[in-house]
Short mmCIF file of C-alpha atoms and ligand atoms in Angstrom, two decimals:
data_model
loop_
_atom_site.label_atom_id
_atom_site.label_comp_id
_atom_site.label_asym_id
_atom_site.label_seq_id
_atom_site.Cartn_x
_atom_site.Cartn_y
_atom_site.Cartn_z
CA UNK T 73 10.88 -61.96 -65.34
CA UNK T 74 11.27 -61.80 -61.63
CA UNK T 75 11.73 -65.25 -59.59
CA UNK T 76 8.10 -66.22 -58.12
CA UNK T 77 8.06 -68.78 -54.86
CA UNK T 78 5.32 -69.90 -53.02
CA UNK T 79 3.00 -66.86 -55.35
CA UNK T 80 5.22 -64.20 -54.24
CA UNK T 81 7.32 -62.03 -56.34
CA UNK T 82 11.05 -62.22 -54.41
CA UNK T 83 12.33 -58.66 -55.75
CA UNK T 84 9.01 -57.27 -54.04
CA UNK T 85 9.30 -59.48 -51.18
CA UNK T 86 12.84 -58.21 -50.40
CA UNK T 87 11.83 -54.46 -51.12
CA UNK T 88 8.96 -54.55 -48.66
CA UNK T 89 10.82 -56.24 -46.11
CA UNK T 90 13.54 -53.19 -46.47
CA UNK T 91 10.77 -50.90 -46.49
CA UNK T 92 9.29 -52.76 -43.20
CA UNK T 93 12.92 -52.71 -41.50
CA UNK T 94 12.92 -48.97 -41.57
CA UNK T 95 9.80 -48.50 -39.93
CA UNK T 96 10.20 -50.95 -37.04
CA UNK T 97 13.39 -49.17 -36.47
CA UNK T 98 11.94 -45.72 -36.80
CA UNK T 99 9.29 -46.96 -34.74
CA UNK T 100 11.33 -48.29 -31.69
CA UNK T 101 14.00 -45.91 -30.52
CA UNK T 102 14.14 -46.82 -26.94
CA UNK T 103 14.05 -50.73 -27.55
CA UNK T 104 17.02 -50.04 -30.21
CA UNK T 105 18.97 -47.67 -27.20
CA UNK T 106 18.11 -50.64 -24.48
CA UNK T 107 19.74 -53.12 -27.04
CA UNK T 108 23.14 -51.42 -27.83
CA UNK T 109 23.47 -50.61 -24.50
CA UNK T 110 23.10 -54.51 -23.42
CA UNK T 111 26.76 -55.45 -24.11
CA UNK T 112 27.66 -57.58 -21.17
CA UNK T 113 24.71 -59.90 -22.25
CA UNK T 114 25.76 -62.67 -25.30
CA UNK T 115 24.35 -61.28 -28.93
CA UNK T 116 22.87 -58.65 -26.26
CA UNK T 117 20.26 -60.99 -25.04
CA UNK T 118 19.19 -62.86 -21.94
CA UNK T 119 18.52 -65.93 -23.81
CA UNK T 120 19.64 -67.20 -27.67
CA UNK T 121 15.68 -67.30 -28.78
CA UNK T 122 15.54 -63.56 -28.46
CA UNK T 123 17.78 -62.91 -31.37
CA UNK T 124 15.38 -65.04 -33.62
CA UNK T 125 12.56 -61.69 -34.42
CA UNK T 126 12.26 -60.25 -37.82
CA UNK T 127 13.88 -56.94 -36.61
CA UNK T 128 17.54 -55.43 -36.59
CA UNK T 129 17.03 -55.91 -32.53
CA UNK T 130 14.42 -57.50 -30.04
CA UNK T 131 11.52 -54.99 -28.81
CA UNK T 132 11.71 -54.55 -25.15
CA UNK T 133 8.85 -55.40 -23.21
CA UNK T 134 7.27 -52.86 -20.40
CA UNK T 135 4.40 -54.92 -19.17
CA UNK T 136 2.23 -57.49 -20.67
CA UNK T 137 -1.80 -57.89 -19.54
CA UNK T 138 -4.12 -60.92 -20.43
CA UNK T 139 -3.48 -61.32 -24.45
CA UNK T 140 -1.54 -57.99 -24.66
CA UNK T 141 1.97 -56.33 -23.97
CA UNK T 142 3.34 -52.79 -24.14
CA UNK T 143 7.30 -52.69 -25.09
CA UNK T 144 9.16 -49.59 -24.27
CA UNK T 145 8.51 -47.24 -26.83
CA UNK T 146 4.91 -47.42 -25.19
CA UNK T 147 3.34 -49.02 -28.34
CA UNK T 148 0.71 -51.86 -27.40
CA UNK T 149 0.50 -55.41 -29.33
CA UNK T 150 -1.74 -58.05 -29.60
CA UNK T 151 0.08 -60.64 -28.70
CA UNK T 152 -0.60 -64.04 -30.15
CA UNK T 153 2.85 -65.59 -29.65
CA UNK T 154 2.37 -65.70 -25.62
CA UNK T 155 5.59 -66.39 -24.98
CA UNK T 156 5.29 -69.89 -27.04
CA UNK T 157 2.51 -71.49 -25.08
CA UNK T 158 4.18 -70.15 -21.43
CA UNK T 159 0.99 -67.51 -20.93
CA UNK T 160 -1.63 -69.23 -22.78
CA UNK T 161 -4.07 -68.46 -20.01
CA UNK T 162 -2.86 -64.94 -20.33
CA UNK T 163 -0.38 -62.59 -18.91
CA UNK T 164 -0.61 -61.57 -15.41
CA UNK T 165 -3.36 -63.73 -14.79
CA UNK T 166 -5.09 -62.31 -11.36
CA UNK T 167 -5.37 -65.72 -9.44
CA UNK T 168 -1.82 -67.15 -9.95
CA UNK T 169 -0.33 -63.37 -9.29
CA UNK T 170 -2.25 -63.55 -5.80
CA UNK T 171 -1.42 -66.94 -5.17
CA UNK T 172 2.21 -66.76 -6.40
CA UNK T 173 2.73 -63.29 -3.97
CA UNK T 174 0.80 -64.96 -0.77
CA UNK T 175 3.63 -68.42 -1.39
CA UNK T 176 6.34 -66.17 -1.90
CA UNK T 177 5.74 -64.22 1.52
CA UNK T 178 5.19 -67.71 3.43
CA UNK T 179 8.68 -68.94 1.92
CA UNK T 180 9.74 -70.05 -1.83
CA UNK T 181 11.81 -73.50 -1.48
CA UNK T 182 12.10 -75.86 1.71
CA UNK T 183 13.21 -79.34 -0.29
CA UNK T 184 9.92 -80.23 1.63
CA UNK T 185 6.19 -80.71 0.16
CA UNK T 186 4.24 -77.27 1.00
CA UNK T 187 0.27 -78.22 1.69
CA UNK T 188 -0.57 -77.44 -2.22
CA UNK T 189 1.45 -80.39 -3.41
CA UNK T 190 -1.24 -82.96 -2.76
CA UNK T 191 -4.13 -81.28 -4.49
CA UNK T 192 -2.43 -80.69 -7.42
CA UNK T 193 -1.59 -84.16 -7.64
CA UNK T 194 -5.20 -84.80 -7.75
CA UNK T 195 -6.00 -82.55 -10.43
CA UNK T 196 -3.54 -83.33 -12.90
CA UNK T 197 -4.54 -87.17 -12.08
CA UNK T 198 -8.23 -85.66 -12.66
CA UNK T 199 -7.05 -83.72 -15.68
CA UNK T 200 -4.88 -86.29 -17.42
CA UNK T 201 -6.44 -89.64 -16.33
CA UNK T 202 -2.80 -90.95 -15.06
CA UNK T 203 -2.90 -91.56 -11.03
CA UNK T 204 0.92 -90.54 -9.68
CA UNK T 205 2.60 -87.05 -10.47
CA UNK T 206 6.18 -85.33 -10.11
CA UNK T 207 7.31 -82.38 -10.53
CA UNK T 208 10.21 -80.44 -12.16
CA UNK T 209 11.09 -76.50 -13.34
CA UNK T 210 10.99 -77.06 -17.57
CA UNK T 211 9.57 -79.36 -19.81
CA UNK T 212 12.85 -80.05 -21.10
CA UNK T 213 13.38 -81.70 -17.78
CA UNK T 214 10.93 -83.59 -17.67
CA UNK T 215 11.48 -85.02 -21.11
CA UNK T 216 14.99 -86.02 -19.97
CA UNK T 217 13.94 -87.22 -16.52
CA UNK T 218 10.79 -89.47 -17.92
CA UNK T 219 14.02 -90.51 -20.63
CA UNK T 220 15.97 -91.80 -17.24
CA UNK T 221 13.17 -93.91 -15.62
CA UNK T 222 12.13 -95.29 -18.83
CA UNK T 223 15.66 -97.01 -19.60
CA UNK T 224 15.86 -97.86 -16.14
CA UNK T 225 12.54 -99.82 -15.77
CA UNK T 226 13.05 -101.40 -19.41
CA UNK T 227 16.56 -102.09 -19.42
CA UNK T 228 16.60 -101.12 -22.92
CA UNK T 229 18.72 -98.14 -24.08
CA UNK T 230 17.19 -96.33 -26.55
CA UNK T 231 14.13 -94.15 -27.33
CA UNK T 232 12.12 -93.67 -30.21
CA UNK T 233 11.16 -90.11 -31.92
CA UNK T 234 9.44 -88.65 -34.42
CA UNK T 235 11.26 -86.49 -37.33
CA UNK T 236 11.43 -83.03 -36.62
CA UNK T 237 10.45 -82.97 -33.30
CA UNK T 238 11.03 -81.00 -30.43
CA UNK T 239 11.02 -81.86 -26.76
CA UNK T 240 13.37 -78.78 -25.39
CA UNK T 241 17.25 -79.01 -25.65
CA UNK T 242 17.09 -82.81 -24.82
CA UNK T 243 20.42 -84.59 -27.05
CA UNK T 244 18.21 -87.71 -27.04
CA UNK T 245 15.46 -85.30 -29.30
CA UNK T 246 17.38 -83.09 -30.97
CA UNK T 247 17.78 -85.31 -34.01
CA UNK T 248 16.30 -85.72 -37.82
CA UNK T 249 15.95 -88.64 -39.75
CA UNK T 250 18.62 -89.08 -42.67
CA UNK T 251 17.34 -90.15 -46.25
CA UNK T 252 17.71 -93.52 -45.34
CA UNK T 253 16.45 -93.78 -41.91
CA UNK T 254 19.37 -93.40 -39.64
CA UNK T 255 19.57 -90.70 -36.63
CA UNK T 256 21.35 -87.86 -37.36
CA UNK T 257 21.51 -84.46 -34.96
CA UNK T 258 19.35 -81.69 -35.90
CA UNK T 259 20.71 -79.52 -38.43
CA UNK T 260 22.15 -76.39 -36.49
CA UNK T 261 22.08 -77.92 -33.17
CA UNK T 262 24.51 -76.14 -31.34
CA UNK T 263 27.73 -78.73 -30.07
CA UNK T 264 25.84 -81.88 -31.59
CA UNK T 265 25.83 -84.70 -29.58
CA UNK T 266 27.84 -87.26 -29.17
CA UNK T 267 26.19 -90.03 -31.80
CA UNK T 268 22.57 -89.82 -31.46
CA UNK T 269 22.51 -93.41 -33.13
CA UNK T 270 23.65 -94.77 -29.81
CA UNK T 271 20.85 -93.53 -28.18
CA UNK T 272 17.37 -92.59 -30.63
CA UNK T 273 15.72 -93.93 -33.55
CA UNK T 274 13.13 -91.96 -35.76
CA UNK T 275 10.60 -92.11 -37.42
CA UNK T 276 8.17 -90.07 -40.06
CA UNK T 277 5.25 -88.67 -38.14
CA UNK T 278 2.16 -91.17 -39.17
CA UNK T 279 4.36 -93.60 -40.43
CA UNK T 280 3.31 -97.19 -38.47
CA UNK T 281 5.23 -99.31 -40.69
CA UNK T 282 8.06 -97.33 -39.61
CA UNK T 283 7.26 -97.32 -36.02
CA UNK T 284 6.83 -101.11 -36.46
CA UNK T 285 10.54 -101.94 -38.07
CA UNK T 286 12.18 -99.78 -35.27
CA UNK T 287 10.78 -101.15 -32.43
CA UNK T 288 11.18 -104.74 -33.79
CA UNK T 289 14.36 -104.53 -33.28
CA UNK T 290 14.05 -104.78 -29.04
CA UNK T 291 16.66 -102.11 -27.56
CA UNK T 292 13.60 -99.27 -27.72
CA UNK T 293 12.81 -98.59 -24.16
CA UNK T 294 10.36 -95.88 -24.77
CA UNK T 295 8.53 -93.57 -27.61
CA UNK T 296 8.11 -89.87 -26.83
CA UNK T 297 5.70 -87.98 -29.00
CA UNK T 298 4.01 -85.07 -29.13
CA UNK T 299 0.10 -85.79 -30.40
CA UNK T 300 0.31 -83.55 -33.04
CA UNK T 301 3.77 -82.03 -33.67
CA UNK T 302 3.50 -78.32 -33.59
CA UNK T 303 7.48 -76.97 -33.66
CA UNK T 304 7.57 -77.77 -37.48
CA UNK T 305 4.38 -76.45 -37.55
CA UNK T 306 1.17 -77.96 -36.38
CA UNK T 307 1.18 -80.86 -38.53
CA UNK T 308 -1.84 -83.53 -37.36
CA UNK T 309 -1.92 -87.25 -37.01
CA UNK T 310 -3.63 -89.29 -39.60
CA UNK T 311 -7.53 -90.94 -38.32
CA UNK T 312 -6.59 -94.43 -36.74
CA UNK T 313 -3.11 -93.26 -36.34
CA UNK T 314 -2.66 -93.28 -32.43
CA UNK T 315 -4.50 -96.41 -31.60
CA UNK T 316 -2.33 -98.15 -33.96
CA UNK T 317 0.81 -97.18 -32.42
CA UNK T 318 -0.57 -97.92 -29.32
CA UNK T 319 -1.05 -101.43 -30.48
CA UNK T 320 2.88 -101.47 -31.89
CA UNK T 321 4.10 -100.05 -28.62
CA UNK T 322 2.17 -102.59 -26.42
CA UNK T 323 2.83 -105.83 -28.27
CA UNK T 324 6.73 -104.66 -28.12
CA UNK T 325 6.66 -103.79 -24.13
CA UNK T 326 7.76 -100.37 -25.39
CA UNK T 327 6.67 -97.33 -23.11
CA UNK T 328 4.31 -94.37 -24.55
CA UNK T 329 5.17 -91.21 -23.64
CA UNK T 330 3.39 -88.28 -24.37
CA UNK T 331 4.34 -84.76 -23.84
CA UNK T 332 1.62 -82.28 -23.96
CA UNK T 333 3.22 -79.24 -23.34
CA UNK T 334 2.36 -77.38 -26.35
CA UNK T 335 -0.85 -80.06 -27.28
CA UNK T 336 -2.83 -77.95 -24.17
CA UNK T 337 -4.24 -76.41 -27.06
CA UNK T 338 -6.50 -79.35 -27.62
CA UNK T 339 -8.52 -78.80 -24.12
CA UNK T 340 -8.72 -78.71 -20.70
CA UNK T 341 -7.16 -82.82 -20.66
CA UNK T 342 -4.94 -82.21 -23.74
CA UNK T 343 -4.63 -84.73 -26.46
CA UNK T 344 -4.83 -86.73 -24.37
CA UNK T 345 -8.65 -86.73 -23.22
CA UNK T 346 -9.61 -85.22 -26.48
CA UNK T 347 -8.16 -88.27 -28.60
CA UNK T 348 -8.62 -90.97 -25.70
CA UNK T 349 -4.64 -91.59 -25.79
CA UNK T 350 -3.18 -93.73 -23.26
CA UNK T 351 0.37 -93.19 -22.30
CA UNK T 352 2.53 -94.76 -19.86
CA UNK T 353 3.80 -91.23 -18.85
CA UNK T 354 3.20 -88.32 -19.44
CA UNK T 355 4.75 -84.86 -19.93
CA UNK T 356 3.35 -81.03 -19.60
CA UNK T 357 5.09 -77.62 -18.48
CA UNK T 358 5.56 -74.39 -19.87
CA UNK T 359 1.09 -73.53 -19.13
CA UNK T 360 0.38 -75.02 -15.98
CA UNK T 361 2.52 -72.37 -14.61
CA UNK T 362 1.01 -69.56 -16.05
CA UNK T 363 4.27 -68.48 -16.75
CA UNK T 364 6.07 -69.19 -13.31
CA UNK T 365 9.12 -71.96 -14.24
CA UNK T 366 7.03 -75.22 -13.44
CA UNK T 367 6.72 -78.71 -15.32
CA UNK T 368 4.96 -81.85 -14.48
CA UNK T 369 5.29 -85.50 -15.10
CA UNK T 370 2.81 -88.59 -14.51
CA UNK T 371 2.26 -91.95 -15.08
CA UNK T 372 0.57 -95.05 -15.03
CA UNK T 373 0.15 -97.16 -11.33
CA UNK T 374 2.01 -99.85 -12.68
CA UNK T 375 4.80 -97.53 -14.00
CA UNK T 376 5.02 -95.59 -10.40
CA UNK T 377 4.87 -98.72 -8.41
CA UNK T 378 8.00 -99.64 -9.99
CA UNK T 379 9.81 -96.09 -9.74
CA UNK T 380 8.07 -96.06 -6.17
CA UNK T 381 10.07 -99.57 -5.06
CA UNK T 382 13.14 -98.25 -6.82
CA UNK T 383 13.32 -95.30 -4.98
CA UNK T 384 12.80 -97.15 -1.53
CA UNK T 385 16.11 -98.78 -2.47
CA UNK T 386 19.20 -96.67 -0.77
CA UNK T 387 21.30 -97.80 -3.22
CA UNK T 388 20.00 -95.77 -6.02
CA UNK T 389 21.20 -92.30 -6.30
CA UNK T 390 18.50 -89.57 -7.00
CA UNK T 391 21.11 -87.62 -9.30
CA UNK T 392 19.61 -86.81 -12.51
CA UNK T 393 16.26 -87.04 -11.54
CA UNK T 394 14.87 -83.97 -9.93
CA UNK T 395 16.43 -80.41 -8.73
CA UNK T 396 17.22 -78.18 -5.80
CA UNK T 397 14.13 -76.36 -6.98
CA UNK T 398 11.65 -78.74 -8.65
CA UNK T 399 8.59 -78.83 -6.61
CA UNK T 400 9.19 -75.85 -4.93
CA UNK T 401 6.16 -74.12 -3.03
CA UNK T 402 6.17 -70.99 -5.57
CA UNK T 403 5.50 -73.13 -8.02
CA UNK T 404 3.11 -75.72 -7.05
CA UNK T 405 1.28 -72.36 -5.75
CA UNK T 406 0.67 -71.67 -9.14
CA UNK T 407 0.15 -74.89 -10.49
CA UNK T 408 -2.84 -74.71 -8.22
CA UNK T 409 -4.10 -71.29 -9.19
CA UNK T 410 -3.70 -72.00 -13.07
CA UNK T 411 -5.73 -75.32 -12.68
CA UNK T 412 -8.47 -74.08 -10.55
CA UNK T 413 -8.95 -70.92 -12.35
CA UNK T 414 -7.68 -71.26 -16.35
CA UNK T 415 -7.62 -74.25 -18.65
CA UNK T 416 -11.25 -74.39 -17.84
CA UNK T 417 -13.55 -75.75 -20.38
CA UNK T 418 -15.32 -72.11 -20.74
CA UNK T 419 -11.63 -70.26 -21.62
CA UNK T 420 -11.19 -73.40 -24.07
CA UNK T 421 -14.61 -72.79 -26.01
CA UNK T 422 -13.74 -69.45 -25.81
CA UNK T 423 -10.11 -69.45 -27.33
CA UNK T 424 -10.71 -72.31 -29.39
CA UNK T 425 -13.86 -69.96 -31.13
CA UNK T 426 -11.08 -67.29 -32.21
CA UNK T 427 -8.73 -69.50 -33.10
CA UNK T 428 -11.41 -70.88 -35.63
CA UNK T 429 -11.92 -67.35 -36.51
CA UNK T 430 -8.32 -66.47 -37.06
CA UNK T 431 -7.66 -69.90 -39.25
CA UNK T 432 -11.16 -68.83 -41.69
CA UNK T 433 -9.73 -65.02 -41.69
CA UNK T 434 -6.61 -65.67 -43.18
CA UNK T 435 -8.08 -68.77 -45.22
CA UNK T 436 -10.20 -66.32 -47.10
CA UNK T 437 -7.69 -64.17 -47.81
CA UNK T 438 -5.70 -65.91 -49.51
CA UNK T 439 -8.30 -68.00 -51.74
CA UNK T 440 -9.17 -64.58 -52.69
CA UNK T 441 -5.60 -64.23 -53.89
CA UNK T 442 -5.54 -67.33 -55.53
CA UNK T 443 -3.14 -68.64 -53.43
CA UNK T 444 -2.59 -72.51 -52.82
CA UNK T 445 -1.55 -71.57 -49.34
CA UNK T 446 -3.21 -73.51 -46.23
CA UNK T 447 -4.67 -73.27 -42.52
CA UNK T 448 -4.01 -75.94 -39.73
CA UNK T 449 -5.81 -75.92 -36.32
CA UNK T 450 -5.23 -77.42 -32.85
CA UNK T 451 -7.88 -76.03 -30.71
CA UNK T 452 -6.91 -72.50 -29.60
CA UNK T 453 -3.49 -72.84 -32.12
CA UNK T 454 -3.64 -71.88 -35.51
CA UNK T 455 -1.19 -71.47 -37.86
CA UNK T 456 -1.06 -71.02 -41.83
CA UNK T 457 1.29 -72.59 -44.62
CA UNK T 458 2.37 -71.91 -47.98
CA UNK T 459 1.43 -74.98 -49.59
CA UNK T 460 -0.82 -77.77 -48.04
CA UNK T 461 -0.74 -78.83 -44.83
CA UNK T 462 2.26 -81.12 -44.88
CA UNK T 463 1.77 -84.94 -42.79
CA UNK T 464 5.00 -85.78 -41.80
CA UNK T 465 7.90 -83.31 -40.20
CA UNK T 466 10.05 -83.37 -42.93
CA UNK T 467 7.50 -82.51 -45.40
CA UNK T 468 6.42 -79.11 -43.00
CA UNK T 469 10.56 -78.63 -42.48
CA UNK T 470 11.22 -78.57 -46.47
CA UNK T 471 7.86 -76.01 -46.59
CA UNK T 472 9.34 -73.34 -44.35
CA UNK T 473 9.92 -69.90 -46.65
CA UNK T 474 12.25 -67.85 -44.11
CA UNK T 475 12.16 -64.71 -46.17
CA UNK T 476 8.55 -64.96 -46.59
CA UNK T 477 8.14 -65.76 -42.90
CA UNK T 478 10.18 -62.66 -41.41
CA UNK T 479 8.46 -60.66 -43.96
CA UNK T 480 4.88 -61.47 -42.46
CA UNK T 481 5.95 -61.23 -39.06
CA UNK T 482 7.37 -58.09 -39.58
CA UNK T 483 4.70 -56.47 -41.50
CA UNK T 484 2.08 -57.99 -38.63
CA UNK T 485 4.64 -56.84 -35.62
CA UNK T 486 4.65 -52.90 -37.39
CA UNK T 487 0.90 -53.04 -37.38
CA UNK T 488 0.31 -53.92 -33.59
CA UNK T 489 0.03 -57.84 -33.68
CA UNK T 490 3.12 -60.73 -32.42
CA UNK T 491 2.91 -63.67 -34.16
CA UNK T 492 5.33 -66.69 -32.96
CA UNK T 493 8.76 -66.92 -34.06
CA UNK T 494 9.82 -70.07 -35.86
CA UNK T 495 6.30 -70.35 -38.03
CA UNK T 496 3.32 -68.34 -38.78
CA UNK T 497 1.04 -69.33 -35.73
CA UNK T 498 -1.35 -67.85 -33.59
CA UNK T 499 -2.84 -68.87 -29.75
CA UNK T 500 -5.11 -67.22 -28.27
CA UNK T 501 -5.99 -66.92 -24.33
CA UNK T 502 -9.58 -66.15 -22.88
CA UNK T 503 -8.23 -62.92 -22.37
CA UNK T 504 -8.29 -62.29 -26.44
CA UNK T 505 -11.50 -60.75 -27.97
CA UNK T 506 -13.00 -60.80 -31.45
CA UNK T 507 -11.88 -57.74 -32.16
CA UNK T 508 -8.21 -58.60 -31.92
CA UNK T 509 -8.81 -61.79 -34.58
CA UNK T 510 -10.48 -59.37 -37.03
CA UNK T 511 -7.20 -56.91 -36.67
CA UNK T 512 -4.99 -59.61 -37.63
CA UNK T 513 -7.06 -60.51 -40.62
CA UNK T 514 -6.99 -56.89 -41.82
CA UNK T 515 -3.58 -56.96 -41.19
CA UNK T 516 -3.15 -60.47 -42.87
CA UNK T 517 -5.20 -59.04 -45.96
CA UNK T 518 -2.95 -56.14 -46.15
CA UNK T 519 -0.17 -58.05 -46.53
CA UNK T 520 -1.19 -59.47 -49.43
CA UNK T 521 -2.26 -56.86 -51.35
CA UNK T 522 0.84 -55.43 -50.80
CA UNK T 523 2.45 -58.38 -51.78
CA UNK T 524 0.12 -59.11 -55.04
CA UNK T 525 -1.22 -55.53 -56.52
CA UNK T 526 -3.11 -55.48 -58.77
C1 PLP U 850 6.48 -80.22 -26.93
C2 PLP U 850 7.55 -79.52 -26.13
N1 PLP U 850 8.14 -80.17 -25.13
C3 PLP U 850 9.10 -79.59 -24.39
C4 PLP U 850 9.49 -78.30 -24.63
C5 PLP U 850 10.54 -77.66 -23.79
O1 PLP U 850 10.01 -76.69 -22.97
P1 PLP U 850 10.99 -75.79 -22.11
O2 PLP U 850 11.83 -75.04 -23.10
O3 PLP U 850 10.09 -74.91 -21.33
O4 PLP U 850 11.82 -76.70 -21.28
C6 PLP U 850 8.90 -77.58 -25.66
C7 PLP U 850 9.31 -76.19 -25.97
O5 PLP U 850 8.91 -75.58 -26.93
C8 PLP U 850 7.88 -78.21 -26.43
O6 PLP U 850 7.28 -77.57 -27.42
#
């Protein structure tokens, strides 16, 4: 009798996935030449994410085109990773490539506002229904900087978090919950911070009693949250769930903060207009940039006319708060382009339409299996489990089946789709077709019956 998780068979699992390993490598020659022969670069990689791909090595990427890319071996993939929400309105999008070459040939950085600036203030004010914007190059910046102000204008030191989730490589963030609610750092964080007790408390996603007993306590000077978490997977908030800890936050003076950089999915306004949320500030990056290194923050009146009379004061330093390069002309350039031409309401119907597809391709699949698997959706983000769809971040962490994960990624990756590292999920651009959903349910199908003959 062979040892059965999740449905699946493990001895067949691990044979496939050998099976699968020899035909990605057979399949990639010139990617595997272009990664032994990166040896000045760490693990042979630009960057440590790189490494984290079902294969022996990364594919190397030649180009990449609205919702597809062509690595080096000259194979093309649908590509429904895009770059983890940085070109969800689609590689090499034609407006932001003009308007990123016409900034660049007029001059990249100055340290002073370029005419674009003002206008995209507006529209992210229009967008996000919060008046007064800055600007910086990652979200994980402007998690930490929104971090800084809050503290400041509370006098209150710490911030409040919800299990498992992830606002970029922020110490305050990186953190879990212990069994008996203390902070502890995330397992495998790499150098874990100095204690994160001194600085965060957590809390399980939809928990309001929780959310209640922490910030009772008085030293919580802000909460950030994602609407929905999607790093642990996309796991969604329960009905009645926001406007309650709205109510908590406000009757403890403790700031909202909500950081929509992956939550885009959701519409044109985020979670944010879709749900009616009201944060104090606000966080996006990673999309509005259409892939050129841009984030933005925002925030109430109230909160900027405090930050605003702070800042007239010489004695405060700006260290810590901004960048040589935040704000820079390239950048706001296409800021601009990606809000005047993407993240329109047509490319959300659109994507949203195939994500639906996608989620009731791969739903019917594996009913037909008889498997007591699961599909989650966030607008254009879909992603499946296998179990069902877990509420809190703990619950999604404890679901995660690595070997059954690399085995579906891999088997999808040798058959012309890229699914997102980390979890099974899919986005889709405007840029992405019909046809490319029903691929990945042939694919997904296929899978299976390899998985379950008979
Ligand atoms: C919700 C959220 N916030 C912030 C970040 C950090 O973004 P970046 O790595 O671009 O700084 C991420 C990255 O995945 C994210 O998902």
């Amino acid at each position: 009798m062979h040892a059965t998780t999740n449905g699946i068979d493990r001895n067949r699992l691990a044979e496939l996935f050998l099976t699968e390993t020899r035909v990605f490598v057979d399949k990639h020659p010139r990617s595997a030449e272009l990664a032994s022969a990166s040896g000045s670069l760490v693990a042979g990689v630009p960057m440590p994410w790189m490494r984290r791909w079902p294969g022996p090595f990364p594919l190397t990427v030649d180009e990449a085109h609205g919702g597809r890319f062509v690595d080096v071996d000259g194979h093309e993939y649908v590509d429904l990773c895009l770059g983890d929400t940085g070109a969800m309105t689609g590689h090499a999008h034609p407006a932001v490539l003009a308007a990123v070459a016409a900034q660049l040939a007029r001059g990249a950085t100055t340290m002073l506002p370029s005419r674009d600036a003002p206008v995209v203030g507006d529209e992210l004010a229009r967008r996000f229904g919060l008046p007064k914007w800055q600007f910086a190059l990652s979200a994980t910046d402007a998690n930490r900087f929104v971090l800084r102000f809050a503290r400041e204008l509370t006098g209150r030191r710490k911030v409040l978090v919800h299990d498992w989730c992830y606002h970029g490589t922020v110490d305050e963030t990186l953190v879990v919950a212990l069994a008996d609610g203390r902070t502890a750092s995330r397992p495998g964080a790499i150098g874990p911070q100095v204690n994160p007790e001194l600085t965060t408390a957590v809390v399980p996603f939809n928990d309001i009693a929780a959310v209640e007993r922490a910030v009772a306590k008085g030293d919580i000077a802000c909460m950030l949250i994602e609407p929905a978490l999607t790093n642990i997977g996309i796991v969604l908030p329960d009905p009645g769930y926001h406007e309650r800890l709205r109510d908590v936050l406000d009757r403890h003076d403790v700031l909202l903060i909500v950081d929509e950089t992956h939550t885009i999915c959701a519409g044109p306004g985020g979670c944010t207009r879709e749900w009616g949320l009201r944060p104090d500030m606000f966080v996006i990056g990673k999309t509005i940039g259409s892939g050129v290194p841009v984030a933005a923050y925002g925030m109430t009146a109230a909160v900027a006319e405090r930050i605003e009379a702070m800042q007239r004061d010489e004695g405060i330093d700006v260290s810590g708060v901004g960048g040589t390069l935040a704000g820079n002309a390239v950048s706001l350039a296409a800021v601009r382009a990606t809000l005047e031409h993407a993240l329109q309401p047509g490319d959300f119907s659109h994507s949203n339409r195939l994500a639906e597809a996608w989620a009731r391709g791969v739903h019917d699949a594996f009913s037909a299996h008889g498997l007591p698997w699961s599909v989650q959706r966030l607008g254009c983000r879909a992603e499946y489990w296998f179990c069902a769809p877990p509420r809190t971040g703990a619950a999604a962490a404890a679901a995660v089946d690595h070997d059954l994960d690399a085995f579906m990624h891999l088997w999808a990756l040798n058959r012309g789709i890229l699914l997102t590292p980390f979890h099974n999920m899919a986005l889709f651009t405007p840029f992405h077709g019909n046809a490319d959903v029903d691929a990945h349910t042939a694919v997904f199908a296929s899978a299976l019956e390899a998985l379950l003959p008979g």
